[in-house]
Amino acid sequence: MNEMTLHLMYDLLKLVEYTVFGYLAISCLYIFVFSVAGLFYRRRHSSVAMNQNKIAVLIPAYKEDGVIVEVTKMALEQHYPSEAYDVIIIADTLQKQTLSRLKELPIKTIEVAFENSTKSKALNGAMAVLPEHYDYAIILDADNIMAPDFLVKMNAAFENGYQIVQGHRKAKNRNTSYAILDGISEEINNHIFRKGHRVLGLSSGLIGSGMGFDYHLFKTMMQTVNAVGGFDKELEFKFAGKRIKIEYLEDAVVYDEKIQKASDFSKQRRRWLATQFIYLKTYVIPSCRALILKGNIDLFDKAFQMVVPPRLLLIGMTFLISAVYAVLTLINIQSHVKVELWLMNLGIGVMAFLLAIPKSSYNRHTLKAMLTLPSAFMRMLLLLFKLKGANQKFIHTVHGTVKN
């Protein structure tokens, strides 16, 4: 191997080191900035609205026989006037006995059928046959339970002029280590991508459920959505492109069933990772163009979020690389990026998460659940090599199978 080849390999290694460090450092710093901003979020106290708008509560239910009847009954127990809202179950591949039980309730049931089912198809199919007299639409998952005052608070936000409002989705169950970690992950995202973003004047992120829209805006926008998974992300980009702000309402609570076992974790995260890569590829160039030519920071921010790795992968990779550099330093092997920089980057990442975790989660149950983190990290790392086809068919996670 001649001297020129050695120099080329040396320069290539140097480039790789700086690139990896720069990527993870910028990602950690991004999360940290919004985590700190989230500390300054002030809860919007919902005043009593003068007008009680007509609301459609849309609940797509694909093979959700185990939960949908009870969820529907609880959706009817809102403090909002019953004549001012309709619970609409979009029944996709439900059993006959489930449909019979639903038809006994004072709700609307719309049956749909598709060769390849998706939530966006179900919503579009339902809105195609619904009357046009609704003012707003609330989107729920089939396992979601609204707090009794959810519609009252969402309606007040609509009356305050917001066209799109994301409610506060919280964990319904904490019965396994994976459920605890999934619930904490949800709250971290609430803090960073909803509270932190709103403090700095950017749009809240959408979650896929517990969210409300101006009905006609939502119907029009959904007609352009063809997502197999992650339809909420596609909506985020479309609204950001039109400069329509998304509000976050922390005191409007929806309870969501969290995943309970490793296999469901892998299914869910595989779908999320595939969605992230698809929207990164689709919007990275248009968002840069919109930032430069139109000053559209919101759209650029949405695309940049697709660049940042998922939180578990980010902190896991930063920790592993920092550990490797620490070992190299101990055995006197020189590196281009000093170990002190890696440790500082790790500290920034860890601090971002510590600031975002709710105080109520600092307990022995969380500490026990954290023992699952290495396994969860390895699962996500391996999923990076199993993304092919993940967004070509809807990946369904079964709800209602609560394990104690």
Coordinates of C-alpha atoms in Angstrom, one line a residue:
M1 CA 0.0 0.0 0.0
N2 CA 1.7 3.2 -1.2
E3 CA 1.8 6.5 0.7
M4 CA -0.9 8.2 -1.5
T5 CA -3.4 5.4 -0.7
L6 CA -2.6 5.7 3.0
H7 CA -3.2 9.5 2.8
L8 CA -6.5 8.9 1.0
M9 CA -7.7 6.4 3.6
Y10 CA -6.6 8.8 6.4
D11 CA -8.6 11.7 4.9
L12 CA -11.6 9.4 4.3
L13 CA -11.6 8.2 7.9
K14 CA -11.3 11.9 9.0
L15 CA -14.3 12.8 6.9
V16 CA -16.4 10.0 8.2
E17 CA -15.6 10.8 11.8
Y18 CA -16.4 14.5 11.4
T19 CA -19.6 13.7 9.4
V20 CA -20.9 11.2 12.0
F21 CA -20.1 13.6 14.9
G22 CA -21.6 16.6 13.1
Y23 CA -24.8 14.7 12.3
L24 CA -25.4 13.4 15.9
A25 CA -24.2 16.7 17.5
I26 CA -26.7 18.7 15.4
S27 CA -29.5 16.2 16.2
C28 CA -28.8 16.3 19.9
L29 CA -28.6 20.1 19.9
Y30 CA -31.9 20.3 18.0
I31 CA -33.7 18.2 20.6
F32 CA -32.0 20.1 23.4
V33 CA -33.2 23.5 22.2
F34 CA -36.8 22.5 21.9
S35 CA -36.6 20.6 25.2
V36 CA -35.5 23.7 27.0
A37 CA -38.1 25.8 25.2
G38 CA -40.8 23.3 26.3
L39 CA -40.1 24.3 29.9
F40 CA -41.5 27.8 29.2
Y41 CA -44.8 26.5 27.8
R42 CA -47.8 27.9 29.5
R43 CA -51.0 25.9 29.4
R44 CA -53.8 27.5 27.5
H45 CA -56.7 27.7 29.9
S46 CA -59.8 27.0 27.8
S47 CA -62.6 29.5 28.4
V48 CA -66.2 28.5 27.9
A49 CA -67.1 28.9 24.2
M50 CA -70.2 30.9 23.3
N51 CA -70.9 28.7 20.3
Q52 CA -71.3 24.9 20.5
N53 CA -70.1 23.9 17.1
K54 CA -71.2 20.7 15.4
I55 CA -68.4 18.2 15.7
A56 CA -67.9 14.8 14.0
V57 CA -65.9 12.4 16.1
L58 CA -64.4 10.0 13.5
I59 CA -63.1 6.7 14.8
P60 CA -61.6 4.3 12.1
A61 CA -61.8 0.8 13.4
Y62 CA -59.9 -1.9 11.5
K63 CA -60.3 -5.3 13.0
E64 CA -60.8 -3.7 16.5
D65 CA -63.6 -5.9 17.8
G66 CA -61.9 -6.2 21.1
V67 CA -62.1 -2.5 22.1
I68 CA -64.4 -0.6 19.8
V69 CA -67.8 -1.1 21.6
E70 CA -66.5 0.0 25.0
V71 CA -64.6 2.9 23.5
T72 CA -67.7 4.0 21.6
K73 CA -69.8 3.9 24.8
M74 CA -67.2 6.1 26.6
A75 CA -67.1 8.5 23.6
L76 CA -70.8 9.2 24.3
E77 CA -70.1 10.4 27.8
Q78 CA -68.8 13.8 26.9
H79 CA -69.8 17.0 28.8
Y80 CA -70.4 18.5 25.4
P81 CA -74.1 18.6 24.4
S82 CA -75.1 15.3 22.7
E83 CA -77.0 17.1 19.9
A84 CA -73.8 19.0 19.0
Y85 CA -71.6 16.0 18.2
D86 CA -71.8 12.7 16.5
V87 CA -69.7 9.6 17.2
I88 CA -69.0 8.0 13.8
I89 CA -67.4 4.6 13.7
I90 CA -65.7 3.7 10.4
A91 CA -66.1 -0.1 10.5
D92 CA -63.5 -1.9 8.4
T93 CA -63.5 -5.7 8.7
L94 CA -65.4 -5.8 12.0
Q95 CA -67.3 -9.0 13.0
K96 CA -71.1 -9.2 12.5
Q97 CA -71.8 -9.4 16.2
T98 CA -69.6 -6.2 16.8
L99 CA -71.6 -4.4 14.1
S100 CA -74.8 -5.5 15.7
R101 CA -73.8 -4.1 19.1
L102 CA -72.6 -0.8 17.6
K103 CA -76.0 -0.4 15.8
E104 CA -77.7 -0.5 19.2
L105 CA -75.9 2.7 20.3
P106 CA -76.9 6.3 19.4
I107 CA -74.0 6.6 16.9
K108 CA -73.4 6.5 13.2
T109 CA -71.7 3.4 11.8
I110 CA -70.2 3.5 8.3
E111 CA -69.0 0.3 6.8
V112 CA -66.0 0.4 4.5
A113 CA -64.0 -2.3 2.7
F114 CA -60.7 -2.0 0.8
E115 CA -58.3 -4.5 -0.8
N116 CA -55.5 -2.8 1.2
S117 CA -56.9 -0.9 4.2
T118 CA -55.4 2.3 5.5
K119 CA -56.6 5.0 7.9
S120 CA -56.6 7.6 5.2
K121 CA -58.8 5.5 2.9
A122 CA -61.2 4.9 5.8
L123 CA -61.5 8.6 6.6
N124 CA -62.0 9.6 3.0
G125 CA -64.6 6.9 2.5
A126 CA -66.5 8.0 5.5
M127 CA -66.4 11.8 4.7
A128 CA -67.6 11.0 1.1
V129 CA -71.0 9.9 2.5
L130 CA -71.3 12.1 5.5
P131 CA -73.5 15.3 5.4
E132 CA -71.7 18.6 5.1
H133 CA -73.2 20.2 8.2
Y134 CA -70.2 19.6 10.5
D135 CA -68.0 22.5 11.6
Y136 CA -65.1 20.4 13.0
A137 CA -63.7 16.9 12.9
I138 CA -62.0 15.0 15.8
I139 CA -59.9 12.0 14.8
L140 CA -59.4 9.2 17.3
D141 CA -57.9 5.8 17.2
A142 CA -60.1 2.8 18.0
D143 CA -58.5 2.4 21.4
N144 CA -58.6 6.1 22.4
I145 CA -60.7 7.4 25.3
M146 CA -61.4 11.1 25.6
A147 CA -61.4 12.8 28.9
P148 CA -65.0 13.9 29.7
D149 CA -64.2 17.6 28.9
F150 CA -62.2 16.9 25.8
L151 CA -64.7 18.2 23.3
V152 CA -65.6 21.2 25.4
K153 CA -61.9 22.3 25.5
M154 CA -61.3 21.5 21.8
N155 CA -64.4 23.5 20.8
A156 CA -63.1 26.5 22.9
A157 CA -59.8 26.3 21.0
F158 CA -61.7 26.3 17.7
E159 CA -63.7 29.3 18.9
N160 CA -60.4 31.1 19.6
G161 CA -59.6 30.9 15.9
Y162 CA -57.5 27.8 15.5
Q163 CA -58.2 25.6 12.5
I164 CA -56.1 22.6 13.7
V165 CA -55.6 21.5 17.3
Q166 CA -53.6 18.6 18.6
G167 CA -54.8 17.4 22.0
H168 CA -52.6 15.9 24.7
R169 CA -52.4 12.1 24.2
K170 CA -51.5 10.3 27.3
A171 CA -50.8 6.6 28.2
K172 CA -53.9 4.6 29.2
N173 CA -51.9 1.7 30.5
R174 CA -48.5 1.2 32.3
N175 CA -48.8 -2.6 32.8
T176 CA -45.5 -3.7 31.1
S177 CA -42.0 -2.3 30.7
Y178 CA -42.7 -1.6 27.0
A179 CA -45.9 0.2 27.9
I180 CA -44.1 2.4 30.4
L181 CA -41.3 3.3 28.0
D182 CA -43.8 3.9 25.2
G183 CA -45.8 6.3 27.5
I184 CA -42.7 8.2 28.4
S185 CA -41.6 8.4 24.8
E186 CA -45.0 9.9 24.0
E187 CA -44.6 12.6 26.8
I188 CA -41.0 13.4 25.6
N189 CA -42.4 14.0 22.1
N190 CA -45.3 16.1 23.6
H191 CA -42.7 18.2 25.4
I192 CA -40.3 18.7 22.5
F193 CA -42.4 18.6 19.3
R194 CA -45.6 20.2 20.7
K195 CA -44.9 22.4 23.7
G196 CA -41.3 23.4 22.7
H197 CA -42.3 24.1 19.1
R198 CA -45.3 26.2 20.1
V199 CA -43.2 28.3 22.5
L200 CA -40.8 29.2 19.7
G201 CA -43.7 30.0 17.3
L202 CA -43.7 26.9 15.2
S203 CA -46.5 24.5 14.6
S204 CA -47.2 21.6 16.9
G205 CA -46.6 18.1 15.6
L206 CA -49.6 15.9 14.9
I207 CA -49.8 12.4 16.4
G208 CA -52.4 10.7 14.3
S209 CA -55.2 10.8 16.9
G210 CA -56.6 13.1 19.6
M211 CA -56.5 15.9 17.0
G212 CA -59.1 18.2 15.6
F213 CA -59.6 20.1 12.4
D214 CA -61.9 22.5 10.6
Y215 CA -64.1 19.9 9.0
H216 CA -64.1 21.3 5.4
L217 CA -60.4 22.0 5.5
F218 CA -59.7 18.5 6.7
K219 CA -62.0 16.9 4.1
T220 CA -60.4 18.9 1.3
M221 CA -56.8 18.2 2.5
M222 CA -57.5 14.5 3.1
Q223 CA -58.6 14.0 -0.5
T224 CA -55.0 14.7 -1.5
V225 CA -53.5 12.2 1.0
N226 CA -52.6 8.7 -0.1
A227 CA -50.4 7.6 2.7
V228 CA -50.3 4.0 3.7
G229 CA -48.8 4.9 7.1
G230 CA -48.1 8.2 8.7
F231 CA -51.0 10.1 7.2
D232 CA -50.6 12.6 10.0
K233 CA -47.1 13.5 8.9
E234 CA -48.3 14.0 5.3
L235 CA -50.9 16.4 6.7
E236 CA -48.2 18.2 8.7
F237 CA -46.2 18.9 5.6
K238 CA -49.3 20.0 3.6
F239 CA -50.5 22.4 6.3
A240 CA -47.0 23.8 6.8
G241 CA -46.7 24.4 3.0
K242 CA -49.9 26.5 3.3
R243 CA -48.6 28.2 6.5
I244 CA -51.5 27.0 8.6
K245 CA -50.5 26.8 12.2
I246 CA -51.2 23.7 14.3
E247 CA -52.0 24.5 18.0
Y248 CA -51.3 22.2 20.9
L249 CA -53.8 22.0 23.8
E250 CA -52.2 20.3 26.8
D251 CA -55.3 20.2 29.0
A252 CA -57.4 18.5 26.3
V253 CA -56.6 14.9 27.2
V254 CA -57.1 11.7 25.2
Y255 CA -55.9 8.3 26.7
D256 CA -54.2 6.0 24.3
E257 CA -53.3 2.3 24.7
K258 CA -49.5 1.9 24.7
I259 CA -47.8 -1.1 23.2
Q260 CA -47.2 -3.9 25.7
K261 CA -44.7 -6.4 24.2
A262 CA -41.5 -6.4 22.1
S263 CA -43.2 -7.7 18.9
D264 CA -45.7 -4.8 18.9
F265 CA -42.8 -2.4 19.5
S266 CA -41.0 -3.7 16.5
K267 CA -44.1 -3.5 14.3
Q268 CA -44.9 0.0 15.3
R269 CA -41.3 1.4 15.1
R270 CA -40.7 -0.3 11.7
R271 CA -43.8 1.5 10.4
W272 CA -42.5 4.8 11.9
L273 CA -39.0 4.4 10.5
A274 CA -40.2 3.6 7.0
T275 CA -42.5 6.7 7.1
Q276 CA -39.7 8.9 8.3
F277 CA -37.4 7.9 5.3
I278 CA -40.2 8.3 2.8
Y279 CA -41.1 11.9 3.9
L280 CA -37.4 12.8 4.2
K281 CA -36.9 11.8 0.6
T282 CA -40.1 13.6 -0.5
Y283 CA -39.8 16.9 1.3
V284 CA -36.1 17.6 1.9
I285 CA -35.5 19.5 -1.3
P286 CA -38.9 21.3 -1.5
S287 CA -38.5 22.4 2.1
C288 CA -35.1 23.9 1.5
R289 CA -36.5 25.7 -1.5
A290 CA -39.4 27.0 0.5
L291 CA -37.1 28.3 3.3
I292 CA -34.8 30.1 0.9
L293 CA -37.5 31.5 -1.5
K294 CA -40.4 32.0 0.8
G295 CA -39.0 32.0 4.3
N296 CA -41.2 29.1 5.3
I297 CA -39.5 28.0 8.5
D298 CA -42.3 25.6 9.5
L299 CA -42.0 23.5 6.4
F300 CA -38.2 23.4 6.7
D301 CA -38.5 22.4 10.4
K302 CA -40.9 19.5 9.6
A303 CA -38.4 18.2 7.0
F304 CA -35.5 18.6 9.4
Q305 CA -37.3 16.4 11.9
M306 CA -37.1 13.6 9.3
V307 CA -33.3 14.1 9.3
V308 CA -33.0 13.7 13.1
P309 CA -32.9 10.0 14.1
P310 CA -35.6 8.6 16.4
R311 CA -34.8 9.6 20.0
L312 CA -33.9 6.0 21.2
L313 CA -31.5 5.6 18.2
L314 CA -30.0 9.0 18.7
I315 CA -29.2 8.6 22.4
G316 CA -28.2 4.9 21.9
M317 CA -25.8 5.6 19.0
T318 CA -24.3 8.7 20.8
F319 CA -23.7 6.6 23.9
L320 CA -22.1 3.7 22.1
I321 CA -19.8 5.9 20.0
S322 CA -18.8 7.9 23.1
A323 CA -17.9 4.7 24.9
V324 CA -15.8 3.5 22.0
Y325 CA -13.9 6.8 21.9
A326 CA -13.4 6.7 25.7
V327 CA -11.8 3.2 25.3
L328 CA -9.6 4.4 22.4
T329 CA -8.4 7.3 24.5
L330 CA -7.6 5.0 27.4
I331 CA -5.4 2.8 25.2
N332 CA -3.7 5.8 23.6
I333 CA -5.2 5.5 20.1
Q334 CA -5.6 8.9 18.6
S335 CA -8.9 10.0 16.9
H336 CA -9.8 13.1 14.9
V337 CA -12.8 14.0 17.1
K338 CA -11.7 14.2 20.8
V339 CA -13.5 12.1 23.3
E340 CA -14.4 15.2 25.3
L341 CA -16.5 16.4 22.4
W342 CA -18.4 13.1 22.2
L343 CA -19.0 13.2 26.0
M344 CA -20.3 16.7 25.8
N345 CA -22.6 15.7 22.9
L346 CA -23.9 12.8 25.0
G347 CA -24.5 15.1 28.0
I348 CA -26.5 17.5 25.8
G349 CA -28.6 14.6 24.5
V350 CA -29.2 13.1 28.0
M351 CA -30.1 16.5 29.4
A352 CA -32.6 17.1 26.6
F353 CA -34.4 13.9 27.6
L354 CA -34.2 14.4 31.3
L355 CA -35.8 17.9 30.9
A356 CA -38.6 16.4 28.7
I357 CA -39.6 13.5 31.0
P358 CA -42.6 14.4 33.2
K359 CA -41.8 14.5 37.0
S360 CA -44.5 11.9 37.6
S361 CA -42.4 9.4 35.6
Y362 CA -39.4 9.6 38.0
N363 CA -40.2 6.5 40.0
R364 CA -39.0 2.9 40.5
H365 CA -41.3 1.5 37.8
T366 CA -39.6 3.7 35.2
L367 CA -36.2 2.7 36.6
K368 CA -37.2 -1.0 36.2
A369 CA -38.5 -0.4 32.7
M370 CA -35.2 1.3 31.6
L371 CA -33.6 -2.1 31.9
T372 CA -35.5 -2.9 28.6
L373 CA -33.8 0.1 26.8
P374 CA -30.8 -1.9 25.5
S375 CA -33.1 -4.5 24.0
A376 CA -35.4 -1.8 22.5
F377 CA -32.4 0.0 21.0
M378 CA -31.0 -3.2 19.4
R379 CA -34.5 -3.9 17.9
M380 CA -34.7 -0.4 16.4
L381 CA -31.1 -0.7 15.1
L382 CA -31.9 -4.0 13.3
L383 CA -35.1 -2.5 11.9
L384 CA -33.1 -0.1 9.8
F385 CA -32.2 -3.1 7.7
K386 CA -35.8 -4.4 7.5
L387 CA -37.7 -1.4 6.1
K388 CA -38.3 -2.7 2.6
G389 CA -42.1 -2.9 2.0
A390 CA -42.9 -1.5 5.5
N391 CA -44.9 1.3 4.0
Q392 CA -46.6 -0.6 1.1
K393 CA -49.1 -2.3 3.4
F394 CA -50.8 -1.1 6.5
I395 CA -49.2 -2.7 9.6
H396 CA -51.9 -3.2 12.2
T397 CA -51.3 -3.4 15.9
V398 CA -54.0 -5.2 17.9
H399 CA -55.5 -3.4 20.8
G400 CA -57.4 -4.5 23.9
T401 CA -55.1 -7.5 24.7
V402 CA -54.0 -6.0 28.0
K403 CA -51.4 -8.1 29.8
N404 CA -50.8 -7.7 33.5

